[in-house]
């Protein structure tokens, strides 16, 4: 549970035990969505549902950032003064939020918005922070949609006209981690997709 200080600390304990007593990298991928218009035929968007999405996506991401950065700051820096990298996951919805995505777009926009200030906050301890904003990828959530819907979504992507593969997301994360000048940046990975309303 990314919103639980205890659960995230326990996960970091496991990572440290498994990887030689240190955390070098944290990748935030937890997220939930809600498809609901601001005003529905049954009344306004439930505030608790809006809060749930922001709690998991935004507060959960920040919780992992702050706790992972604390662990990283306590380890010895490398020869260039670096102690770790944090990569967050936003979404193209942060820029192109669709009808019914107010909560999701707000949560991902907040991740985009906090990337640079957190990178600046953590610069003094040698921890870099970047965010990836993926388009339509083969995630468990998307793969749960009917095949016809998946095909229609894939056709929205200009080039390559298909859904993104998780390995392509991972390759971008790897490039961010391995490039010491990548810091405070948000990178879209979407095949030139701009979501319609």
PDB file of C-alpha atoms in Angstrom:
ATOM      1  CA  UNK A   1       0.000   0.000   0.000  1.00  0.00           C
ATOM      2  CA  UNK A   2       1.897   3.061  -1.250  1.00  0.00           C
ATOM      3  CA  UNK A   3      -0.182   5.282   1.011  1.00  0.00           C
ATOM      4  CA  UNK A   4       1.039   3.434   4.130  1.00  0.00           C
ATOM      5  CA  UNK A   5       4.294   4.597   5.694  1.00  0.00           C
ATOM      6  CA  UNK A   6       4.649   1.188   7.355  1.00  0.00           C
ATOM      7  CA  UNK A   7       4.152  -0.796   4.127  1.00  0.00           C
ATOM      8  CA  UNK A   8       6.554   1.347   2.097  1.00  0.00           C
ATOM      9  CA  UNK A   9       9.188   1.192   4.853  1.00  0.00           C
ATOM     10  CA  UNK A  10       8.802  -2.606   4.963  1.00  0.00           C
ATOM     11  CA  UNK A  11       9.223  -2.807   1.179  1.00  0.00           C
ATOM     12  CA  UNK A  12      12.373  -0.685   1.406  1.00  0.00           C
ATOM     13  CA  UNK A  13      13.675  -2.991   4.159  1.00  0.00           C
ATOM     14  CA  UNK A  14      13.196  -5.964   1.823  1.00  0.00           C
ATOM     15  CA  UNK A  15      14.939  -4.133  -1.019  1.00  0.00           C
ATOM     16  CA  UNK A  16      17.881  -3.223   1.186  1.00  0.00           C
ATOM     17  CA  UNK A  17      18.182  -6.811   2.429  1.00  0.00           C
ATOM     18  CA  UNK A  18      18.076  -8.162  -1.115  1.00  0.00           C
ATOM     19  CA  UNK A  19      20.420  -5.622  -2.724  1.00  0.00           C
ATOM     20  CA  UNK A  20      23.389  -5.326  -0.410  1.00  0.00           C
ATOM     21  CA  UNK A  21      21.925  -3.038   2.225  1.00  0.00           C
ATOM     22  CA  UNK A  22      21.117  -0.111  -0.031  1.00  0.00           C
ATOM     23  CA  UNK A  23      18.398   1.330  -2.241  1.00  0.00           C
ATOM     24  CA  UNK A  24      19.764   2.886  -5.441  1.00  0.00           C
ATOM     25  CA  UNK A  25      16.560   3.331  -7.402  1.00  0.00           C
ATOM     26  CA  UNK A  26      12.829   3.536  -6.767  1.00  0.00           C
ATOM     27  CA  UNK A  27      10.272   3.371  -9.570  1.00  0.00           C
ATOM     28  CA  UNK A  28       6.743   4.525  -8.710  1.00  0.00           C
ATOM     29  CA  UNK A  29       4.164   2.630 -10.797  1.00  0.00           C
ATOM     30  CA  UNK A  30       1.186   2.251  -8.456  1.00  0.00           C
ATOM     31  CA  UNK A  31      -1.968   3.902  -9.682  1.00  0.00           C
ATOM     32  CA  UNK A  32      -5.738   3.718  -9.901  1.00  0.00           C
ATOM     33  CA  UNK A  33      -8.274   5.410 -12.114  1.00  0.00           C
ATOM     34  CA  UNK A  34     -11.873   6.541 -12.067  1.00  0.00           C
ATOM     35  CA  UNK A  35     -13.993   7.209 -15.128  1.00  0.00           C
ATOM     36  CA  UNK A  36     -16.686   9.658 -14.118  1.00  0.00           C
ATOM     37  CA  UNK A  37     -17.833  13.046 -15.324  1.00  0.00           C
ATOM     38  CA  UNK A  38     -17.846  15.988 -12.947  1.00  0.00           C
ATOM     39  CA  UNK A  39     -21.632  16.037 -13.206  1.00  0.00           C
ATOM     40  CA  UNK A  40     -23.459  12.772 -13.858  1.00  0.00           C
ATOM     41  CA  UNK A  41     -27.125  11.966 -14.354  1.00  0.00           C
ATOM     42  CA  UNK A  42     -27.090  10.922 -10.680  1.00  0.00           C
ATOM     43  CA  UNK A  43     -25.513  14.149  -9.439  1.00  0.00           C
ATOM     44  CA  UNK A  44     -21.992  15.454  -8.876  1.00  0.00           C
ATOM     45  CA  UNK A  45     -18.858  13.315  -8.964  1.00  0.00           C
ATOM     46  CA  UNK A  46     -18.506  11.715  -5.497  1.00  0.00           C
ATOM     47  CA  UNK A  47     -15.834  13.576  -3.589  1.00  0.00           C
ATOM     48  CA  UNK A  48     -14.621  10.424  -1.858  1.00  0.00           C
ATOM     49  CA  UNK A  49     -13.897   8.790  -5.230  1.00  0.00           C
ATOM     50  CA  UNK A  50     -11.932  11.860  -6.359  1.00  0.00           C
ATOM     51  CA  UNK A  51      -9.996  11.776  -3.080  1.00  0.00           C
ATOM     52  CA  UNK A  52      -9.298   8.031  -3.429  1.00  0.00           C
ATOM     53  CA  UNK A  53      -7.609   8.525  -6.809  1.00  0.00           C
ATOM     54  CA  UNK A  54      -5.502  11.443  -5.565  1.00  0.00           C
ATOM     55  CA  UNK A  55      -4.616   9.568  -2.379  1.00  0.00           C
ATOM     56  CA  UNK A  56      -3.227   6.535  -4.198  1.00  0.00           C
ATOM     57  CA  UNK A  57      -1.720   8.233  -7.233  1.00  0.00           C
ATOM     58  CA  UNK A  58      -0.371  11.485  -5.813  1.00  0.00           C
ATOM     59  CA  UNK A  59       0.002  11.016  -2.073  1.00  0.00           C
ATOM     60  CA  UNK A  60       1.172   7.418  -2.561  1.00  0.00           C
ATOM     61  CA  UNK A  61       3.808   8.552  -5.043  1.00  0.00           C
ATOM     62  CA  UNK A  62       5.017  11.275  -2.674  1.00  0.00           C
ATOM     63  CA  UNK A  63       5.094   8.809   0.228  1.00  0.00           C
ATOM     64  CA  UNK A  64       7.395   6.465  -1.705  1.00  0.00           C
ATOM     65  CA  UNK A  65       9.549   9.392  -2.858  1.00  0.00           C
ATOM     66  CA  UNK A  66      10.108  10.772   0.625  1.00  0.00           C
ATOM     67  CA  UNK A  67      10.830   7.410   2.246  1.00  0.00           C
ATOM     68  CA  UNK A  68      13.067   6.119  -0.569  1.00  0.00           C
ATOM     69  CA  UNK A  69      14.966   9.424  -0.676  1.00  0.00           C
ATOM     70  CA  UNK A  70      15.576   9.184   3.063  1.00  0.00           C
ATOM     71  CA  UNK A  71      17.160   5.746   2.620  1.00  0.00           C
ATOM     72  CA  UNK A  72      19.214   6.934  -0.345  1.00  0.00           C
ATOM     73  CA  UNK A  73      20.449  10.025   1.509  1.00  0.00           C
ATOM     74  CA  UNK A  74      21.849   7.814   4.271  1.00  0.00           C
ATOM     75  CA  UNK A  75      24.077   5.771   1.971  1.00  0.00           C
ATOM     76  CA  UNK A  76      27.546   6.750   0.846  1.00  0.00           C
ATOM     77  CA  UNK A  77      27.631   8.793  -2.338  1.00  0.00           C
ATOM     78  CA  UNK A  78      29.410   7.535  -5.421  1.00  0.00           C
ATOM     79  CA  UNK A  79      32.448   9.300  -6.917  1.00  0.00           C
ATOM     80  CA  UNK A  80      30.230  11.965  -8.506  1.00  0.00           C
ATOM     81  CA  UNK A  81      28.213  12.627  -5.359  1.00  0.00           C
ATOM     82  CA  UNK A  82      25.168  10.616  -6.421  1.00  0.00           C
ATOM     83  CA  UNK A  83      23.118   8.474  -4.066  1.00  0.00           C
ATOM     84  CA  UNK A  84      20.079   7.372  -6.054  1.00  0.00           C
ATOM     85  CA  UNK A  85      17.370   7.916  -8.640  1.00  0.00           C
ATOM     86  CA  UNK A  86      13.596   8.055  -8.303  1.00  0.00           C
ATOM     87  CA  UNK A  87      11.412   7.611 -11.382  1.00  0.00           C
ATOM     88  CA  UNK A  88       7.696   8.360 -11.095  1.00  0.00           C
ATOM     89  CA  UNK A  89       4.874   7.434 -13.424  1.00  0.00           C
ATOM     90  CA  UNK A  90       2.446  10.106 -14.566  1.00  0.00           C
ATOM     91  CA  UNK A  91       0.379   9.778 -17.750  1.00  0.00           C
ATOM     92  CA  UNK A  92      -0.395  11.657 -20.928  1.00  0.00           C
ATOM     93  CA  UNK A  93      -3.679  12.351 -19.107  1.00  0.00           C
ATOM     94  CA  UNK A  94      -1.742  14.975 -17.150  1.00  0.00           C
ATOM     95  CA  UNK A  95      -1.723  16.957 -20.411  1.00  0.00           C
ATOM     96  CA  UNK A  96      -4.588  15.467 -22.454  1.00  0.00           C
ATOM     97  CA  UNK A  97      -7.140  14.456 -19.825  1.00  0.00           C
ATOM     98  CA  UNK A  98     -10.251  13.043 -21.421  1.00  0.00           C
ATOM     99  CA  UNK A  99     -13.903  13.494 -20.553  1.00  0.00           C
ATOM    100  CA  UNK A 100     -14.511  11.692 -17.266  1.00  0.00           C
ATOM    101  CA  UNK A 101     -10.836  11.781 -16.215  1.00  0.00           C
ATOM    102  CA  UNK A 102     -10.859  14.753 -13.851  1.00  0.00           C
ATOM    103  CA  UNK A 103      -9.590  12.761 -10.867  1.00  0.00           C
ATOM    104  CA  UNK A 104      -7.038  10.738 -12.825  1.00  0.00           C
ATOM    105  CA  UNK A 105      -5.731  13.736 -14.786  1.00  0.00           C
ATOM    106  CA  UNK A 106      -5.481  15.817 -11.601  1.00  0.00           C
ATOM    107  CA  UNK A 107      -3.523  13.078  -9.832  1.00  0.00           C
ATOM    108  CA  UNK A 108      -1.102  12.628 -12.730  1.00  0.00           C
ATOM    109  CA  UNK A 109      -0.801  16.393 -13.272  1.00  0.00           C
ATOM    110  CA  UNK A 110       0.232  16.711  -9.642  1.00  0.00           C
ATOM    111  CA  UNK A 111       3.008  14.162 -10.184  1.00  0.00           C
ATOM    112  CA  UNK A 112       4.217  16.177 -13.186  1.00  0.00           C
ATOM    113  CA  UNK A 113       4.045  19.370 -11.118  1.00  0.00           C
ATOM    114  CA  UNK A 114       6.042  18.033  -8.184  1.00  0.00           C
ATOM    115  CA  UNK A 115       8.848  16.501 -10.258  1.00  0.00           C
ATOM    116  CA  UNK A 116      11.031  19.602 -10.587  1.00  0.00           C
ATOM    117  CA  UNK A 117      10.626  20.960  -7.045  1.00  0.00           C
ATOM    118  CA  UNK A 118      11.396  17.556  -5.536  1.00  0.00           C
ATOM    119  CA  UNK A 119      14.424  17.161  -7.828  1.00  0.00           C
ATOM    120  CA  UNK A 120      15.611  20.539  -6.558  1.00  0.00           C
ATOM    121  CA  UNK A 121      14.886  19.554  -2.945  1.00  0.00           C
ATOM    122  CA  UNK A 122      16.910  16.352  -3.266  1.00  0.00           C
ATOM    123  CA  UNK A 123      19.800  17.781  -5.289  1.00  0.00           C
ATOM    124  CA  UNK A 124      21.787  18.541  -2.162  1.00  0.00           C
ATOM    125  CA  UNK A 125      21.788  14.848  -1.181  1.00  0.00           C
ATOM    126  CA  UNK A 126      22.556  13.556  -4.692  1.00  0.00           C
ATOM    127  CA  UNK A 127      19.176  12.000  -5.481  1.00  0.00           C
ATOM    128  CA  UNK A 128      17.736  12.565  -8.961  1.00  0.00           C
ATOM    129  CA  UNK A 129      14.011  12.595  -9.731  1.00  0.00           C
ATOM    130  CA  UNK A 130      12.313  12.196 -13.113  1.00  0.00           C
ATOM    131  CA  UNK A 131       8.839  11.258 -14.281  1.00  0.00           C
ATOM    132  CA  UNK A 132       7.654   9.190 -17.229  1.00  0.00           C
ATOM    133  CA  UNK A 133       4.296  10.096 -18.797  1.00  0.00           C
ATOM    134  CA  UNK A 134       3.194   7.037 -20.776  1.00  0.00           C
ATOM    135  CA  UNK A 135       0.442   6.900 -23.346  1.00  0.00           C
ATOM    136  CA  UNK A 136      -1.481   3.716 -24.064  1.00  0.00           C
ATOM    137  CA  UNK A 137       0.479   0.734 -22.778  1.00  0.00           C
ATOM    138  CA  UNK A 138      -0.318  -2.950 -22.280  1.00  0.00           C
ATOM    139  CA  UNK A 139      -0.972  -2.700 -18.569  1.00  0.00           C
ATOM    140  CA  UNK A 140      -3.157  -5.181 -16.682  1.00  0.00           C
ATOM    141  CA  UNK A 141      -5.870  -2.498 -16.485  1.00  0.00           C
ATOM    142  CA  UNK A 142      -5.862  -1.854 -20.234  1.00  0.00           C
ATOM    143  CA  UNK A 143      -5.545  -5.551 -21.097  1.00  0.00           C
ATOM    144  CA  UNK A 144      -8.724  -6.151 -19.080  1.00  0.00           C
ATOM    145  CA  UNK A 145     -10.711  -4.186 -21.665  1.00  0.00           C
ATOM    146  CA  UNK A 146     -12.489  -6.011 -24.505  1.00  0.00           C
ATOM    147  CA  UNK A 147     -10.205  -6.778 -27.453  1.00  0.00           C
ATOM    148  CA  UNK A 148     -12.265  -4.506 -29.728  1.00  0.00           C
ATOM    149  CA  UNK A 149     -11.652  -1.558 -27.389  1.00  0.00           C
ATOM    150  CA  UNK A 150      -7.920  -2.359 -27.197  1.00  0.00           C
ATOM    151  CA  UNK A 151      -7.769  -2.337 -31.013  1.00  0.00           C
ATOM    152  CA  UNK A 152      -9.593   0.986 -31.211  1.00  0.00           C
ATOM    153  CA  UNK A 153      -7.235   2.524 -28.658  1.00  0.00           C
ATOM    154  CA  UNK A 154      -4.161   1.211 -30.484  1.00  0.00           C
ATOM    155  CA  UNK A 155      -5.389   2.887 -33.685  1.00  0.00           C
ATOM    156  CA  UNK A 156      -5.266   6.283 -31.931  1.00  0.00           C
ATOM    157  CA  UNK A 157      -1.475   6.072 -31.671  1.00  0.00           C
ATOM    158  CA  UNK A 158       0.106   7.737 -34.747  1.00  0.00           C
ATOM    159  CA  UNK A 159       3.430   5.892 -34.908  1.00  0.00           C
ATOM    160  CA  UNK A 160       3.925   3.105 -34.098  1.00  0.00           C
ATOM    161  CA  UNK A 161       0.183   2.524 -34.340  1.00  0.00           C
ATOM    162  CA  UNK A 162      -0.116   0.034 -31.504  1.00  0.00           C
ATOM    163  CA  UNK A 163      -0.176  -0.187 -27.743  1.00  0.00           C
ATOM    164  CA  UNK A 164       3.105   0.342 -25.968  1.00  0.00           C
ATOM    165  CA  UNK A 165       4.922  -2.665 -24.551  1.00  0.00           C
ATOM    166  CA  UNK A 166       5.975  -2.671 -20.875  1.00  0.00           C
ATOM    167  CA  UNK A 167       9.552  -3.405 -21.993  1.00  0.00           C
ATOM    168  CA  UNK A 168       9.576  -0.054 -23.827  1.00  0.00           C
ATOM    169  CA  UNK A 169       8.540   1.719 -20.633  1.00  0.00           C
ATOM    170  CA  UNK A 170      11.256  -0.178 -18.751  1.00  0.00           C
ATOM    171  CA  UNK A 171      13.860   0.795 -21.372  1.00  0.00           C
ATOM    172  CA  UNK A 172      13.058   4.470 -20.824  1.00  0.00           C
ATOM    173  CA  UNK A 173      13.324   4.059 -17.054  1.00  0.00           C
ATOM    174  CA  UNK A 174      16.676   2.341 -17.551  1.00  0.00           C
ATOM    175  CA  UNK A 175      17.874   5.206 -19.768  1.00  0.00           C
ATOM    176  CA  UNK A 176      16.858   7.757 -17.107  1.00  0.00           C
ATOM    177  CA  UNK A 177      18.628   5.804 -14.376  1.00  0.00           C
ATOM    178  CA  UNK A 178      21.822   5.405 -16.403  1.00  0.00           C
ATOM    179  CA  UNK A 179      22.043   9.036 -17.592  1.00  0.00           C
ATOM    180  CA  UNK A 180      23.265  11.315 -14.781  1.00  0.00           C
ATOM    181  CA  UNK A 181      22.027  14.478 -16.518  1.00  0.00           C
ATOM    182  CA  UNK A 182      18.410  13.301 -16.450  1.00  0.00           C
ATOM    183  CA  UNK A 183      16.965  15.150 -13.489  1.00  0.00           C
ATOM    184  CA  UNK A 184      13.808  17.147 -12.836  1.00  0.00           C
ATOM    185  CA  UNK A 185      12.368  16.145 -16.196  1.00  0.00           C
ATOM    186  CA  UNK A 186       9.080  14.645 -17.382  1.00  0.00           C
ATOM    187  CA  UNK A 187       9.327  12.494 -20.506  1.00  0.00           C
ATOM    188  CA  UNK A 188       6.325  11.457 -22.593  1.00  0.00           C
ATOM    189  CA  UNK A 189       6.441   8.016 -24.185  1.00  0.00           C
ATOM    190  CA  UNK A 190       3.365   7.781 -26.360  1.00  0.00           C
ATOM    191  CA  UNK A 191       4.053   7.340 -30.093  1.00  0.00           C
ATOM    192  CA  UNK A 192       2.986  10.979 -30.687  1.00  0.00           C
ATOM    193  CA  UNK A 193      -0.447  10.300 -29.188  1.00  0.00           C
ATOM    194  CA  UNK A 194      -2.603  13.244 -28.172  1.00  0.00           C
ATOM    195  CA  UNK A 195      -5.762  11.958 -26.586  1.00  0.00           C
ATOM    196  CA  UNK A 196      -9.090  13.213 -27.990  1.00  0.00           C
ATOM    197  CA  UNK A 197     -11.719  14.631 -25.622  1.00  0.00           C
TER     198      UNK A 197
END
